[in-house]
CSV table of C-alpha atoms in Angstrom, one decimal:
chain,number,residue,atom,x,y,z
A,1,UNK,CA,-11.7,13.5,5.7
A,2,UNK,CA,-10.1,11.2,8.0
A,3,UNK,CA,-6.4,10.2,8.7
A,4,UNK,CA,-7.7,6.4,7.5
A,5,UNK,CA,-9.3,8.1,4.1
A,6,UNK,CA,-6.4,10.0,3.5
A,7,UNK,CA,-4.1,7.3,3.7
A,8,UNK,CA,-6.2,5.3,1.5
A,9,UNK,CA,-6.3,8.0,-1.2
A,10,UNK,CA,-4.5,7.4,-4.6
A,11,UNK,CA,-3.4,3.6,-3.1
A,12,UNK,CA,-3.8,0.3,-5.0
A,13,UNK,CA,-4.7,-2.7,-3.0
A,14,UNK,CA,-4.5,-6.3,-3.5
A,15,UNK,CA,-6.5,-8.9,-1.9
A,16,UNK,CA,-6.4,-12.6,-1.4
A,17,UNK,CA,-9.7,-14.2,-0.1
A,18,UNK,CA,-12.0,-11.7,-1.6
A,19,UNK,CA,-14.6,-14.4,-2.3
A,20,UNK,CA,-14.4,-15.5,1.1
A,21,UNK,CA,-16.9,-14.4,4.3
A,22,UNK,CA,-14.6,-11.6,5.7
A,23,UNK,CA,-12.8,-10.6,2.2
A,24,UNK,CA,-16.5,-10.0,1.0
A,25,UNK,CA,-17.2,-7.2,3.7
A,26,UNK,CA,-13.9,-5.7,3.5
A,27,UNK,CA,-14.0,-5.0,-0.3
A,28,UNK,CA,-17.5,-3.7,0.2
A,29,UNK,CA,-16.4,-1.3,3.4
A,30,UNK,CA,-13.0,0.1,2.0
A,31,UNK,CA,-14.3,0.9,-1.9
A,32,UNK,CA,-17.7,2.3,0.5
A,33,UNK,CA,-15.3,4.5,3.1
A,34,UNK,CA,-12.1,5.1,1.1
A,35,UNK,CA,-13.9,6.2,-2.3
A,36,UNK,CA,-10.3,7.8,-3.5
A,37,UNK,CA,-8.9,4.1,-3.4
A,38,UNK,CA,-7.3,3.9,-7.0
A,39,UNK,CA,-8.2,0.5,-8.2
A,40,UNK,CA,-8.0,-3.6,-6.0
A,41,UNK,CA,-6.6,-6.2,-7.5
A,42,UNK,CA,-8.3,-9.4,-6.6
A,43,UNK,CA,-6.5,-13.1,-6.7
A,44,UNK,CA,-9.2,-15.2,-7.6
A,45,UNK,CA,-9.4,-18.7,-9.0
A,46,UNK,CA,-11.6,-20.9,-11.1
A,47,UNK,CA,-13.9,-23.0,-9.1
A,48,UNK,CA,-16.8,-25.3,-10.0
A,49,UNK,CA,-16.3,-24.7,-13.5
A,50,UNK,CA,-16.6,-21.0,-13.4
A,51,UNK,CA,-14.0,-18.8,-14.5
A,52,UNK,CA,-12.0,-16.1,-12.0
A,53,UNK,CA,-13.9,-13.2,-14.1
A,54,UNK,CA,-17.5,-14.6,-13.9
A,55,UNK,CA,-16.6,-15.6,-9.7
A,56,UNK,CA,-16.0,-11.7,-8.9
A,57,UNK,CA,-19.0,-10.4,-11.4
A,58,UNK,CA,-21.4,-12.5,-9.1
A,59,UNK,CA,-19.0,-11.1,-5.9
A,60,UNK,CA,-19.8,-7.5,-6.9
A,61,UNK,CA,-23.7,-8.1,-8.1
A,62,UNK,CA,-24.6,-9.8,-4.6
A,63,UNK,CA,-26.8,-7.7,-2.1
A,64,UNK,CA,-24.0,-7.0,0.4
A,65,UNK,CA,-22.7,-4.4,-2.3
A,66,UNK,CA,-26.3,-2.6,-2.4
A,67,UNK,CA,-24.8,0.2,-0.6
A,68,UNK,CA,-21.7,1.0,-2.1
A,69,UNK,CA,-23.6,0.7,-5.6
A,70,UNK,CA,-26.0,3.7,-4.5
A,71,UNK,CA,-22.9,6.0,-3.4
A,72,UNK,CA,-20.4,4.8,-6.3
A,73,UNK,CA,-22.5,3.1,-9.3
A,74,UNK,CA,-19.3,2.6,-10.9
A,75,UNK,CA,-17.6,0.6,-8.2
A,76,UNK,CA,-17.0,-2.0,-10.1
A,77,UNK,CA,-14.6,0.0,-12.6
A,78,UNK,CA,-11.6,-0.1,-10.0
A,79,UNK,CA,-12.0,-4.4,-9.1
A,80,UNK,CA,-9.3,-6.3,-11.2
A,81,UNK,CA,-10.0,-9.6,-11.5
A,82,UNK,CA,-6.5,-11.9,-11.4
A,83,UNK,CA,-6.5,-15.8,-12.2
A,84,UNK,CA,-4.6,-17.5,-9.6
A,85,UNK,CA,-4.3,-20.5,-7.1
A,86,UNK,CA,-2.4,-20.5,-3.9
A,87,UNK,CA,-1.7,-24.1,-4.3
A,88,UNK,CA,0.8,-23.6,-6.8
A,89,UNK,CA,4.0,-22.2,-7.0
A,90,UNK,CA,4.1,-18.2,-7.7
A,91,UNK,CA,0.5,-18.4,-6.6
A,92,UNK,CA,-0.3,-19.8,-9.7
A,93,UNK,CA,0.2,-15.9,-11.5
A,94,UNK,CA,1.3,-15.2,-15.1
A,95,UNK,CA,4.7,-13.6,-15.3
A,96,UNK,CA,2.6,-10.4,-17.1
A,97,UNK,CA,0.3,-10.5,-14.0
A,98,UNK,CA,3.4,-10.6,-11.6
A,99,UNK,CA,4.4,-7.3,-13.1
A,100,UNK,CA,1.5,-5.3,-12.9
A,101,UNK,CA,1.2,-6.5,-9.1
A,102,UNK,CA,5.2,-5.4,-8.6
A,103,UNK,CA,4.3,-2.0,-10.2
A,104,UNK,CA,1.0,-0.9,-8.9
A,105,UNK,CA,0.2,-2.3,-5.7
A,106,UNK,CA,1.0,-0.6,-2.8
A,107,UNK,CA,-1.4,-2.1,0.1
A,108,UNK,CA,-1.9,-5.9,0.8
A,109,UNK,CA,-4.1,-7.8,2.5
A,110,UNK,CA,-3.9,-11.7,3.0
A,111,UNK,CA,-7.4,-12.8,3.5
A,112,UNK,CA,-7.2,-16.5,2.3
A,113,UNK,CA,-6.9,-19.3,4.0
A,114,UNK,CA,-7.9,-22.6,4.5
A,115,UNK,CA,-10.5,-22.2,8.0
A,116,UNK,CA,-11.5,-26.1,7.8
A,117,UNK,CA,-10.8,-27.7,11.3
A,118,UNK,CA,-10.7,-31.2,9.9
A,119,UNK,CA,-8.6,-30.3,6.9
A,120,UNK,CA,-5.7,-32.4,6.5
A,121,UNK,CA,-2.0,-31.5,7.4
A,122,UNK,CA,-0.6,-31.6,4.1
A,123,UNK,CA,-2.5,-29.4,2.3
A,124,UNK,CA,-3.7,-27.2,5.6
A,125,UNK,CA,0.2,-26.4,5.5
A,126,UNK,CA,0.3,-25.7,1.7
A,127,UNK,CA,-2.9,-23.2,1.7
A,128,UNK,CA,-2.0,-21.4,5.1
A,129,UNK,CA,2.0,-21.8,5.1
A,130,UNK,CA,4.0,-22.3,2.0
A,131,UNK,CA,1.2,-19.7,0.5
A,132,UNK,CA,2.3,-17.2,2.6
A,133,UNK,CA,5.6,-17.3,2.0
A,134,UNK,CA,4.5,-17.0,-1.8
A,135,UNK,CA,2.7,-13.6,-0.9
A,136,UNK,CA,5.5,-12.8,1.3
A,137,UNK,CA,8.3,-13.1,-2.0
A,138,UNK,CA,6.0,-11.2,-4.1
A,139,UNK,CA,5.5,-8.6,-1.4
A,140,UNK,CA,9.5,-7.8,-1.2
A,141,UNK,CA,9.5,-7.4,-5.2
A,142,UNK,CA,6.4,-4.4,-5.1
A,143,UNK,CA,7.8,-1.0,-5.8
A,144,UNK,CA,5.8,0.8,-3.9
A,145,UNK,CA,4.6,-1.5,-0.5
A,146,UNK,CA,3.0,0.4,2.1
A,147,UNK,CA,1.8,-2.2,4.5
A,148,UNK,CA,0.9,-6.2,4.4
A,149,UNK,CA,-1.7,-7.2,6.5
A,150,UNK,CA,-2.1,-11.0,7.2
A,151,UNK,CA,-5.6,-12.5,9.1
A,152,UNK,CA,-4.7,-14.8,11.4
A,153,UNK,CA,-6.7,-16.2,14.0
A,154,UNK,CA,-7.0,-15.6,17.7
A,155,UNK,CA,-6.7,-19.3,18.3
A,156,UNK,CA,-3.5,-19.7,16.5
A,157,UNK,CA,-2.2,-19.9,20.1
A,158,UNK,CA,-5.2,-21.3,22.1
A,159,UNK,CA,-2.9,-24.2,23.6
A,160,UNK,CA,-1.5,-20.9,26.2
A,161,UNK,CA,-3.5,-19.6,28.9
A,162,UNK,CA,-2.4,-15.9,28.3
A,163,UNK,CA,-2.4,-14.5,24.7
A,164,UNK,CA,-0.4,-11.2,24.6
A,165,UNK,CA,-0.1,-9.5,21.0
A,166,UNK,CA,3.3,-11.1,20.2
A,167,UNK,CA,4.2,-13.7,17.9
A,168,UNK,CA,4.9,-16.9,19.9
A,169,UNK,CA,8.0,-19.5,19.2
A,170,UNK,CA,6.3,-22.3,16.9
A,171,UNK,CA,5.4,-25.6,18.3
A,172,UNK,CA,7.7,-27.1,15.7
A,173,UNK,CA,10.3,-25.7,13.3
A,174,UNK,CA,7.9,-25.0,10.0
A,175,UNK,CA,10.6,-25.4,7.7
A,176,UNK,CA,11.6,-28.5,9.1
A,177,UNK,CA,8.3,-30.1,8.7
A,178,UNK,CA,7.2,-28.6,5.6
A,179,UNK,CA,10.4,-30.4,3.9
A,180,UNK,CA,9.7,-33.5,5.5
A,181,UNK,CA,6.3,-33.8,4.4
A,182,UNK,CA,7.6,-33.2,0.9
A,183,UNK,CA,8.5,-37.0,0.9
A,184,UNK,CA,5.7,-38.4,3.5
A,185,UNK,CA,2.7,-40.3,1.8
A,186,UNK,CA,-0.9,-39.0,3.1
A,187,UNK,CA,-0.9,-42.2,5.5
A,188,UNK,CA,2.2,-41.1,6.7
A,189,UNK,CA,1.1,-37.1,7.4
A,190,UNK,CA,-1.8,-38.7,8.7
A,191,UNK,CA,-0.2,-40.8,11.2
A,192,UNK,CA,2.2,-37.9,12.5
A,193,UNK,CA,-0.6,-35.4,12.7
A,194,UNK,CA,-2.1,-35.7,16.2
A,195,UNK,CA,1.6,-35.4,17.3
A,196,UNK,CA,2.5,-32.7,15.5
A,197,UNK,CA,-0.5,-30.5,16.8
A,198,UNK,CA,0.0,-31.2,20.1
A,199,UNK,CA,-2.9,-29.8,22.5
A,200,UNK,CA,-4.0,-27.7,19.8
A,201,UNK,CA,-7.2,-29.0,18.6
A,202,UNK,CA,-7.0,-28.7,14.8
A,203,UNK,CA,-4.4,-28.5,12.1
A,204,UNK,CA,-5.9,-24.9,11.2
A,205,UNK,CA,-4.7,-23.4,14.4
A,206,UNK,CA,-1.7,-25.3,13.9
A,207,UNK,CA,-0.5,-24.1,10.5
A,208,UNK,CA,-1.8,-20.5,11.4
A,209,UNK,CA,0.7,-20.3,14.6
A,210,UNK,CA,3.5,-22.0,12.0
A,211,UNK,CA,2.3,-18.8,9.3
A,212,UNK,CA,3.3,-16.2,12.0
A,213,UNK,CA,6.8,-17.2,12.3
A,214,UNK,CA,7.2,-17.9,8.9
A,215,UNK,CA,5.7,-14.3,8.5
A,216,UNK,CA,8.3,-12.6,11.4
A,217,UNK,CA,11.3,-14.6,9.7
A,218,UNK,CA,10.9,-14.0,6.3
A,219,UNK,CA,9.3,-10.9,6.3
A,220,UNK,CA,11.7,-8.7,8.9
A,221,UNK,CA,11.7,-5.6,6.3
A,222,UNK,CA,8.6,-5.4,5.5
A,223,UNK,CA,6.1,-3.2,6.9
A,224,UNK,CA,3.8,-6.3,8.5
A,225,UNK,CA,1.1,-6.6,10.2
A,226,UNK,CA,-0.9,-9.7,11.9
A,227,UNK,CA,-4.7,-9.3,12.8
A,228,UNK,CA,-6.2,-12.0,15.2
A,229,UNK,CA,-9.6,-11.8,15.1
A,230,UNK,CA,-11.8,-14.3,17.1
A,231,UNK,CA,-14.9,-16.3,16.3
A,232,UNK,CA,-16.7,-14.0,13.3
A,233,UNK,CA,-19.7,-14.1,12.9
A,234,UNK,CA,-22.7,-11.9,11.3
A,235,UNK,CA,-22.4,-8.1,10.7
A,236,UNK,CA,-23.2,-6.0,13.9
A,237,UNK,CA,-25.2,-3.0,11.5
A,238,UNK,CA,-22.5,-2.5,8.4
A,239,UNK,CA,-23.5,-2.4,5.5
A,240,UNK,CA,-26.2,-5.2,6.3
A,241,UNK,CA,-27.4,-6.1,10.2
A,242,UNK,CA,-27.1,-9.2,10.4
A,243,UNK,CA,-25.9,-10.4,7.2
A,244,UNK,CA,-23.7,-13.4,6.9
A,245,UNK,CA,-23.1,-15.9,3.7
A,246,UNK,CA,-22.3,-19.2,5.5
A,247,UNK,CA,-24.3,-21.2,8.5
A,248,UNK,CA,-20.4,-22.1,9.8
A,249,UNK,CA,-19.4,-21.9,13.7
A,250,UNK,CA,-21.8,-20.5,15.4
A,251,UNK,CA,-24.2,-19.2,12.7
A,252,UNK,CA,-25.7,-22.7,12.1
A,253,UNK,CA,-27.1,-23.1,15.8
A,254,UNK,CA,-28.3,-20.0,15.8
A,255,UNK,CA,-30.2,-20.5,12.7
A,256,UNK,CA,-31.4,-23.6,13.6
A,257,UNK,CA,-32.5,-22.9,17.3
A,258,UNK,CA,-34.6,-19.3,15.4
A,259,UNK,CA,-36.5,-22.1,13.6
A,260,UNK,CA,-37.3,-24.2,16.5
A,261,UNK,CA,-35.1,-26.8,15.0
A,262,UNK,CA,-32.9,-27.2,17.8
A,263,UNK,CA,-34.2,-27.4,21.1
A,264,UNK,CA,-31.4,-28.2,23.1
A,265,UNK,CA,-28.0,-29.0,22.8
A,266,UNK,CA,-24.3,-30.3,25.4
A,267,UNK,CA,-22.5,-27.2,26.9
A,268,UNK,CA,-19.9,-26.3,28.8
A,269,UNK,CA,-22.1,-23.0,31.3
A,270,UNK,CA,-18.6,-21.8,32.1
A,271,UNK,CA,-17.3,-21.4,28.5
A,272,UNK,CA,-16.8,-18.2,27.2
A,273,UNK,CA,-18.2,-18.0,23.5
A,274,UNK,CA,-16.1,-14.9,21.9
A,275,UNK,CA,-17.9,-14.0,18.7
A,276,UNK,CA,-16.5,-11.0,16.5
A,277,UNK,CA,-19.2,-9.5,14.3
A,278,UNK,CA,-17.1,-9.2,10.5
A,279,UNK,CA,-18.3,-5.4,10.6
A,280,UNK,CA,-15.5,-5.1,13.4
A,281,UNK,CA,-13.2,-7.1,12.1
A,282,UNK,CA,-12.9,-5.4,9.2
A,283,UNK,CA,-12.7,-1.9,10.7
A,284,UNK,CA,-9.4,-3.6,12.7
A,285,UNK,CA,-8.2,-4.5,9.4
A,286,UNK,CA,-8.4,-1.6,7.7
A,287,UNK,CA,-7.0,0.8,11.1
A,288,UNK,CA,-4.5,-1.6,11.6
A,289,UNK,CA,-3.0,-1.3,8.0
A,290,UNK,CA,-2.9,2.7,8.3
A,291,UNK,CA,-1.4,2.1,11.5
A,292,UNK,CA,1.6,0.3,10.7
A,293,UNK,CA,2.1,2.2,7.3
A,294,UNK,CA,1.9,5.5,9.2
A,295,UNK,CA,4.2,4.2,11.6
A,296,UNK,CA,6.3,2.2,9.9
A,297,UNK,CA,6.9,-0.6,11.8
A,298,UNK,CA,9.6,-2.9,10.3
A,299,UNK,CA,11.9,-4.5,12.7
A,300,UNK,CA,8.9,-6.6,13.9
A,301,UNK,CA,5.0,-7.3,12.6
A,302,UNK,CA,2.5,-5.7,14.9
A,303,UNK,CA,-0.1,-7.8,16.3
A,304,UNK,CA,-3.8,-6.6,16.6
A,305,UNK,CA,-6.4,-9.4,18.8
A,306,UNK,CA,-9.9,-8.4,18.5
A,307,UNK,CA,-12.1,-10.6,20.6
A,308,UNK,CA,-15.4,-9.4,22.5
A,309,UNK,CA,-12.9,-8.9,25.8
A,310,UNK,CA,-11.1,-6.7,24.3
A,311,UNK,CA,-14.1,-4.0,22.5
């Protein structure tokens, strides 16, 4: 048994994002690798009309789970579905559900997020900000809290030439603007935006720099960590090559030049593409929440990059 497995024994995890690309593969790969985990609590919510409970049923039947279901038939037994909406206030959870989570969970990981370049300020803030802070308040109330891990994003900080794995002063005070949109119209927020994100390109790398201060100011005894990953795209071998759920970034060009759709496209020779495969990804994330937890790291959140520089 590993140091990772160990760790992972007897532990109770909670998960935002689960239904997303990477929080797929990393329910799959720590149920597959850490098979003493004790049970995962999901936070889940309704969407196109079908209910949190149905959402992770079709999660857990889809092929990606093919090899956990050959090792551990009865998988499924430890996944707690739990209705909730990072929109709203308490993440949307029942008081009863707030309980169990305070009681039982002992590992964290903040998958969710809002990943949509174009989205608007307002609400990019509210999904990958004031959410946050949410998980953070809920975080300080658990009994038993080994580690929080929070997914950032590589870019959070692509406006510097030289990214080192600290947290960087924010481009603006988040609590500052977050009040101040509180009273702004969308025309307003809209108006204010380009200004606001400066030479970043997006309001999602924006409001993901702004989530890492909020997480190193608010969350100071707690044992945190970041993971930056970079582009991710399709798994590398684990648990499917090449498997992938979405044709976003990257994935939709390659798709489309394999079918002779795209021919040829505008490009910068001297770029550098850095593309993650989600296998890798997920390994950080799981190593990098026994790391901090075994060495309890609590004066500051430790930072983990993983690019295609750095493998």
């Amino acid at each position: 048994m590993t140091p990772i497995e160990e760790f992972y024994n007897g532990q109770t995890l909670l998960i935002t994002g689960a239904t997303g690309f990477i929080g797929k593969v990393l329910l799959e790969k720590i149920l597959r690798s850490c098979p003493g985990i004790d049970g995962v609590y999901l936070l889940v919510r309704p969407k196109w009309g079908r209910p949190t409970q149905e959402r992770v049923e079709q999660l857990v039947n889809c092929k990606l789970f093919d090899k956990l279901r050959q090792s551990q038939p009865n998988f499924a037994d430890k996944i707690h579905a739990i209705n909730s909406d990072l929109q709203h206030s308490k993440l949307g959870l029942s008081d009863e559900d707030i309980a169990t989570l305070r009681e039982k969970v002992t590992v964290v990981f903040h998958v969710a997020a809002t990943i949509k370049f174009d989205e608007k300020l307002g609400l990019s803030l509210k999904l990958n900000v004031v959410a946050t802070q949410e998980m953070l308040k809920l975080c300080k109330e658990m009994n038993s809290l080994k580690v929080f891990v929070h997914v950032s994003t590589a870019y959070a900080y692509c406006d510097r030439e030289h990214i080192e794995e600290v947290v960087y002063p924010p481009p603006v005070d988040p609590y500052k603007l977050l009040g101040a949109i509180e009273w702004m119209s969308e025309d307003m927020i809209s108006t204010i935006t380009p200004q606001m994100i400066g030479n970043r390109p997006n309001t999602y790398t924006f409001t993901k720099a702004l989530a890492e201060h909020v997480l190193v100011q608010e969350g100071k005894d707690l044992p945190l960590c970041i993971v930056r990953p970079s582009i991710v795209g399709a798994a590398w071998k684990d648990p499917i090559q090449g498997w992938i759920d979405n044709f976003n970034g990257p994935s939709g060009l390659f798709i489309a030049t394999g079918k002779g759709l795209l021919r040829s496209m505008k490009g910068d020779t001297e770029a550098i593409v850095d593309i993650s495969p989600v296998d890798y990804v997920v390994n950080m994330m799981i190593a990098a929440a026994w790391h901090t937890a075994v060495k309890k790291y609590v004066s500051v959140a430790s930072s983990y990059a993983l690019s295609t520089l750095s493998n």
